[in-house]
CSV table of C-alpha atoms in Angstrom, one decimal:
chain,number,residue,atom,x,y,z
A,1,UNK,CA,-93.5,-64.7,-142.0
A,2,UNK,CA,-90.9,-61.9,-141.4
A,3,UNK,CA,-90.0,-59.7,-144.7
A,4,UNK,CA,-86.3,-60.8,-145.5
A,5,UNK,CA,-84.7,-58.0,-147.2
A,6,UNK,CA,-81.8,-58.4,-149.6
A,7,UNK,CA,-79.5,-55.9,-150.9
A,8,UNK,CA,-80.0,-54.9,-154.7
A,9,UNK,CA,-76.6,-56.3,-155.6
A,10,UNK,CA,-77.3,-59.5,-154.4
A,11,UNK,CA,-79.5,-61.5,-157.6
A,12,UNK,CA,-82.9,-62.0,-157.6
A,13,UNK,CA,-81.7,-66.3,-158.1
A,14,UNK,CA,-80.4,-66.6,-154.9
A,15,UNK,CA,-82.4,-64.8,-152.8
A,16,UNK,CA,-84.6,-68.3,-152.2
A,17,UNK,CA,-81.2,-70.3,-151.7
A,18,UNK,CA,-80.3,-67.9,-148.9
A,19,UNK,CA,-83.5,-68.4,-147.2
A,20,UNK,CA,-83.3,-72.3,-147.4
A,21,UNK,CA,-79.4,-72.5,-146.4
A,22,UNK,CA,-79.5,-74.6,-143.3
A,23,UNK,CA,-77.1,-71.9,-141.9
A,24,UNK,CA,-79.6,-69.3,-142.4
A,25,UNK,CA,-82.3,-70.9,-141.2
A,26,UNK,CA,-80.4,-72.1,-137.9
A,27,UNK,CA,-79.4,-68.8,-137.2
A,28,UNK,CA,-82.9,-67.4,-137.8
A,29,UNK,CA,-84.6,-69.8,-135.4
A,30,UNK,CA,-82.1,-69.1,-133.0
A,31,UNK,CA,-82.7,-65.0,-133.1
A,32,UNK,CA,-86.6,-65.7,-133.0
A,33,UNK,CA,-86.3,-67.1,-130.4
A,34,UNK,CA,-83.7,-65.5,-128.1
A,35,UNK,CA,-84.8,-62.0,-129.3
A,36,UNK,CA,-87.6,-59.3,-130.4
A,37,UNK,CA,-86.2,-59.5,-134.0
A,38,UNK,CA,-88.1,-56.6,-136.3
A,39,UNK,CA,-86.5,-56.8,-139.5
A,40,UNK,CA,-83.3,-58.8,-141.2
A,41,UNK,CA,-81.6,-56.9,-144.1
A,42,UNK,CA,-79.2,-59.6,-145.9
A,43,UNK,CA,-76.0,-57.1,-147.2
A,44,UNK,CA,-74.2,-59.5,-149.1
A,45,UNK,CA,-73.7,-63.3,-149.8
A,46,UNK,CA,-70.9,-65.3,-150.7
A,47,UNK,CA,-71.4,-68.2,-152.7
A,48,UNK,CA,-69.2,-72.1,-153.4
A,49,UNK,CA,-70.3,-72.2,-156.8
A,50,UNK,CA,-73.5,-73.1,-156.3
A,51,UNK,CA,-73.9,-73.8,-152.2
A,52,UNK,CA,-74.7,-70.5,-150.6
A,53,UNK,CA,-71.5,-70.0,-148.0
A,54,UNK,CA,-71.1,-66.7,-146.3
A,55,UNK,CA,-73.6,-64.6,-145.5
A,56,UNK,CA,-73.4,-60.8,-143.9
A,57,UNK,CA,-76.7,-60.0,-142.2
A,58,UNK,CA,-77.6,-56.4,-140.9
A,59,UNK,CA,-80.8,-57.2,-138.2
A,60,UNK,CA,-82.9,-55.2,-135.7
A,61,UNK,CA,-83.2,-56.8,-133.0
A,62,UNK,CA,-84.3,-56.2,-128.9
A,63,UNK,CA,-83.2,-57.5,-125.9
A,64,UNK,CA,-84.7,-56.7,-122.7
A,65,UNK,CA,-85.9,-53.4,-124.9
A,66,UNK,CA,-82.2,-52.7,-125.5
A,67,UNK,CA,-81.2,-52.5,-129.1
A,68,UNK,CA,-78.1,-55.1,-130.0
A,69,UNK,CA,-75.6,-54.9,-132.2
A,70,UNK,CA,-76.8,-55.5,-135.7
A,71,UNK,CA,-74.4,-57.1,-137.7
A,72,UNK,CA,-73.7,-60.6,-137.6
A,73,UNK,CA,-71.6,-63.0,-140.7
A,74,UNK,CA,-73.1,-66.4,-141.0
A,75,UNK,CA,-70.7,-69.3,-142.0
A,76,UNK,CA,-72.5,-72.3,-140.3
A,77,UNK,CA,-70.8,-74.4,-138.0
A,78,UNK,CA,-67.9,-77.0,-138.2
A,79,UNK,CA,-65.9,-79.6,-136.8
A,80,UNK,CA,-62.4,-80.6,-136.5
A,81,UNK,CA,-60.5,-83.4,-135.6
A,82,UNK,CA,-57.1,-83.9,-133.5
A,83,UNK,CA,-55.8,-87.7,-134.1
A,84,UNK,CA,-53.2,-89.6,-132.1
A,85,UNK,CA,-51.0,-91.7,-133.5
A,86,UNK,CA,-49.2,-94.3,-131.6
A,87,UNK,CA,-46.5,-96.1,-132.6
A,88,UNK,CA,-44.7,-98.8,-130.0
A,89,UNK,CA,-41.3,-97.0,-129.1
A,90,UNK,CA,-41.9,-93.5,-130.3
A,91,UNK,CA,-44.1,-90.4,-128.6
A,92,UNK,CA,-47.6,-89.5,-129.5
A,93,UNK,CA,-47.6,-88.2,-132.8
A,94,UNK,CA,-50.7,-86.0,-134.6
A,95,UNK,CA,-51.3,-84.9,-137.9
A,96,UNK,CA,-51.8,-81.0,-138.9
A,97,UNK,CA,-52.7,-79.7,-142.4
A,98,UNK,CA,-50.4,-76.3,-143.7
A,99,UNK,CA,-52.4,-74.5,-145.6
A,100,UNK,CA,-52.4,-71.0,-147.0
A,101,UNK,CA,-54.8,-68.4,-145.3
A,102,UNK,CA,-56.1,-65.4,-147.2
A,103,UNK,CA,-57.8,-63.5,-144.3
A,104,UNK,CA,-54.7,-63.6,-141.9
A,105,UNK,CA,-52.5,-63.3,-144.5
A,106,UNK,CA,-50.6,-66.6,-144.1
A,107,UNK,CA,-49.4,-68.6,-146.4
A,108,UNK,CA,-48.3,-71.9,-143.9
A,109,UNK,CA,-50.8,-72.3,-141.5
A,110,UNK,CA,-50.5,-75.3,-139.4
A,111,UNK,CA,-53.8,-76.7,-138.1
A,112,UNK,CA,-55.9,-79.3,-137.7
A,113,UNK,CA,-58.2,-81.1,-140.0
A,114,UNK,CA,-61.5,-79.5,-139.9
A,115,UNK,CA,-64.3,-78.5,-142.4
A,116,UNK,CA,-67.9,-76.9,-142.4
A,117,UNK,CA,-71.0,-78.9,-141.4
A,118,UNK,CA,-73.2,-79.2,-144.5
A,119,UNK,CA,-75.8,-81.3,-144.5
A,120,UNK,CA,-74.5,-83.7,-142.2
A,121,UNK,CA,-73.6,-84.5,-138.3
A,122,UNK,CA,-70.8,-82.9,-136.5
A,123,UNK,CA,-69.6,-86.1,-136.5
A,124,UNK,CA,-69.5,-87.6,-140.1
A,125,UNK,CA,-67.9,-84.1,-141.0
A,126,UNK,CA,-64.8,-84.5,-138.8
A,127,UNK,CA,-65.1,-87.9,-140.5
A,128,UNK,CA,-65.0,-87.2,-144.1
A,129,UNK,CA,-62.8,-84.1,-143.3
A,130,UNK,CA,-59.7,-86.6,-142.2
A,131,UNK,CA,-60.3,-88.3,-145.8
A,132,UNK,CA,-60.3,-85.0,-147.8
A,133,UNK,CA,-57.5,-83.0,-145.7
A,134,UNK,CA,-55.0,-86.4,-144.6
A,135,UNK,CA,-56.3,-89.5,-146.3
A,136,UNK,CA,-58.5,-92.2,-146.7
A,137,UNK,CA,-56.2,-94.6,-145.2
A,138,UNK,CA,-56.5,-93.3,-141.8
A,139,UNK,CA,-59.0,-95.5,-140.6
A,140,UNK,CA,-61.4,-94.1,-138.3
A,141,UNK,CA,-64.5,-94.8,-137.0
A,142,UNK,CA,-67.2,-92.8,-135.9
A,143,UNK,CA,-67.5,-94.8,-132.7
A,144,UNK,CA,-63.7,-93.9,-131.5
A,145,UNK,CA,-64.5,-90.1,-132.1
A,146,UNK,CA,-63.9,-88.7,-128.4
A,147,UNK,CA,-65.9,-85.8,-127.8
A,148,UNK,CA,-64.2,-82.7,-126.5
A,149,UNK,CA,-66.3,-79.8,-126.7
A,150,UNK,CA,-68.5,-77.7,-129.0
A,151,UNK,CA,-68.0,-74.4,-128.4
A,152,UNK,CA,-68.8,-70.6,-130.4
A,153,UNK,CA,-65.3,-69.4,-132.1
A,154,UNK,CA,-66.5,-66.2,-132.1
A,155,UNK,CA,-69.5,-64.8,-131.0
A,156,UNK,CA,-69.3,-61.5,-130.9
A,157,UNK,CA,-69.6,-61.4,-134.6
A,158,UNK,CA,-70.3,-64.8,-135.6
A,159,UNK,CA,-73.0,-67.4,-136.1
A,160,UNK,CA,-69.8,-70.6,-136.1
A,161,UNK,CA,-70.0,-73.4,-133.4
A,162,UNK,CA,-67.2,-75.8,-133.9
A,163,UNK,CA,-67.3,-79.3,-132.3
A,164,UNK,CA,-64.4,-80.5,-131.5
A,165,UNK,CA,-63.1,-84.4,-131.6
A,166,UNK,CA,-60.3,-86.7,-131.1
A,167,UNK,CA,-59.7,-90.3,-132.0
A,168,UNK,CA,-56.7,-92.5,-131.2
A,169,UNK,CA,-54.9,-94.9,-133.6
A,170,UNK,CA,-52.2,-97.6,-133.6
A,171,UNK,CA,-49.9,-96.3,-136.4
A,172,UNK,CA,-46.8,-98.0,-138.3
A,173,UNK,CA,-44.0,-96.4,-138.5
A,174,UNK,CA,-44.3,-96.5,-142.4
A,175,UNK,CA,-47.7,-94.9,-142.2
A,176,UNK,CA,-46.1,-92.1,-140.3
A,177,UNK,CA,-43.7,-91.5,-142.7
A,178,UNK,CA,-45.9,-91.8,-145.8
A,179,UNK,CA,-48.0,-88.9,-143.9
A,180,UNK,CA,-45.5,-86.5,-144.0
A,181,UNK,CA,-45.4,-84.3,-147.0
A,182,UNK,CA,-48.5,-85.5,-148.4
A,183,UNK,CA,-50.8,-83.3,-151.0
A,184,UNK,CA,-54.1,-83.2,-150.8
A,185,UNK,CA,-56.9,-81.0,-150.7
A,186,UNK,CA,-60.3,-80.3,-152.9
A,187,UNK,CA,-59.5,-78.1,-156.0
A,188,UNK,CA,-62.4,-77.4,-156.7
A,189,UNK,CA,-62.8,-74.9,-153.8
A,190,UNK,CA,-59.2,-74.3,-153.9
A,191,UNK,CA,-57.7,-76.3,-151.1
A,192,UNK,CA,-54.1,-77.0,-151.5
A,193,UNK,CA,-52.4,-78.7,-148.5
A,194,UNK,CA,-49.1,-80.2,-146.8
A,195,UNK,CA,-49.8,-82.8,-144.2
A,196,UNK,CA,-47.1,-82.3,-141.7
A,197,UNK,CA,-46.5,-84.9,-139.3
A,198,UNK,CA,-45.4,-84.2,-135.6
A,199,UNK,CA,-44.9,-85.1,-131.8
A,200,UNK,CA,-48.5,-84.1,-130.3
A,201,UNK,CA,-46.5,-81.8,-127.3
A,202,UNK,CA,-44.8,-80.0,-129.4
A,203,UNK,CA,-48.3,-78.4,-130.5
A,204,UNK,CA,-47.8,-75.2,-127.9
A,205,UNK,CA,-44.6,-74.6,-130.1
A,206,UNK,CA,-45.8,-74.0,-133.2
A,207,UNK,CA,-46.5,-70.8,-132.9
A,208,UNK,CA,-49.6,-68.3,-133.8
A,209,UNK,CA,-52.0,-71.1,-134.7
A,210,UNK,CA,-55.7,-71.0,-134.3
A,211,UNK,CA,-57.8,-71.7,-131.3
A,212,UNK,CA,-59.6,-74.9,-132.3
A,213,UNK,CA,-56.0,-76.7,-132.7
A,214,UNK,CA,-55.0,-75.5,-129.3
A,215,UNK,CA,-58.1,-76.0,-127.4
A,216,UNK,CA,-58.4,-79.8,-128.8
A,217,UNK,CA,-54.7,-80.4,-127.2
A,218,UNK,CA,-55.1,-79.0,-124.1
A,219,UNK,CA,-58.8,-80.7,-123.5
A,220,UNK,CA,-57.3,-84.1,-124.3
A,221,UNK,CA,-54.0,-83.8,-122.7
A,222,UNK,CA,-56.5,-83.2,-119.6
A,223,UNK,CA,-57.7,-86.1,-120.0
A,224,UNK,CA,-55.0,-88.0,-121.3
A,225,UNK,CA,-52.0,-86.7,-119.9
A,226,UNK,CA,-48.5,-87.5,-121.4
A,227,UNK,CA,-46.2,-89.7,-119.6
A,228,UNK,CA,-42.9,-89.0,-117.9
């Protein structure tokens, strides 16, 4: 078993709940396996209250008896979820969240729905985050998921896959409306958020968004283009 080294300002109590974090270990087997990996030295971890969440990993690892880059931050993977809503008489519409974001400094984000994988399938978390982030009364099944892609957000730096899904629904037009504005969020890990309701093509004009909301629109309208 490979010595895991932590930092001294990281406690002596959570040095076996990094090891066990299914992140951890994911990434871990992964780096085994690709890699000559000598030593990992665990820098510093972020907790949720009591679920370990980030983790920033210093490693030394080979390739082809080329040293890599050694710093890697571990969040675990995630899944997000784009959903159409159609309505006889009216255009496509989709639901984003807005949503203040501390490490781009923004306080309105518009994206979509989308959460970590925890113990669960990519699947039953694009699931349960719809209820958290829009509302139980968007009633989806796991069967109408569409699949668009899993891909690494950003691997140069990262451990994060996100798979990425997209379900269609019939919607009334007083389900729309009672979307729009809504609250909701978990405040207990300080999620506060506007559900904002709009025409799916009008997406590319939002502006700076992030790439999971714009890669989900442009694999389904490829697959689903709009009408003229």
């Amino acid at each position: 078993m490979m010595n895991i080294i932590f930092a001294s300002t990281i406690p002596k109590d959570q040095h076996d709940a990094v090891r066990n974090a299914s992140h951890f270990r994911r990434w871990l087997e992964r780096t085994r396996t690709a890699f000559q990996l000598r030593s990992v030295h665990v820098r510093d971890v972020g907790m949720f209250g009591r679920r370990v969440g980030f983790i920033f990993v210093e490693a030394e690892a080979l390739h082809d008896g080329q040293v890599l880059p050694e710093y890697a931050f571990l969040r675990g993977d995630s899944a997000s979820i784009l959903v159409v809503l159609k309505c006889p008489g009216l255009p496509d519409r989709t639901v984003l969240t807005c949503e203040a974001r501390l490490p781009i400094g923004k306080a309105d984000l518009l994206s979509l729905p989308a959460g970590m994988v925890d113990d669960g399938s990519f699947d039953s978390t694009a699931l349960r985050e719809l209820g958290e982030e829009i509302g139980t009364d968007l009633h989806v099944r796991e069967e109408q998921l569409i699949h668009l892609a899993t891909t690494w957000t950003s691997p140069g730096g990262c451990d994060e896959a996100i798979s990425l899904f997209a379900a269609e629904m019939e919607a009334s037009p007083e389900l729309i409306r009672s979307l729009e504005g809504r609250r909701t969020g978990n405040k207990a890990e300080h999620e506060f958020i506007e559900v904002r309701v709009m025409a799916l093509d009008d997406i590319p004009k939002i502006g700076m968004t992030d790439a999971k909301t714009l890669l989900s629109y442009a694999l389904y309208r490829h697959e689903h283009p709009a009408r003229s």
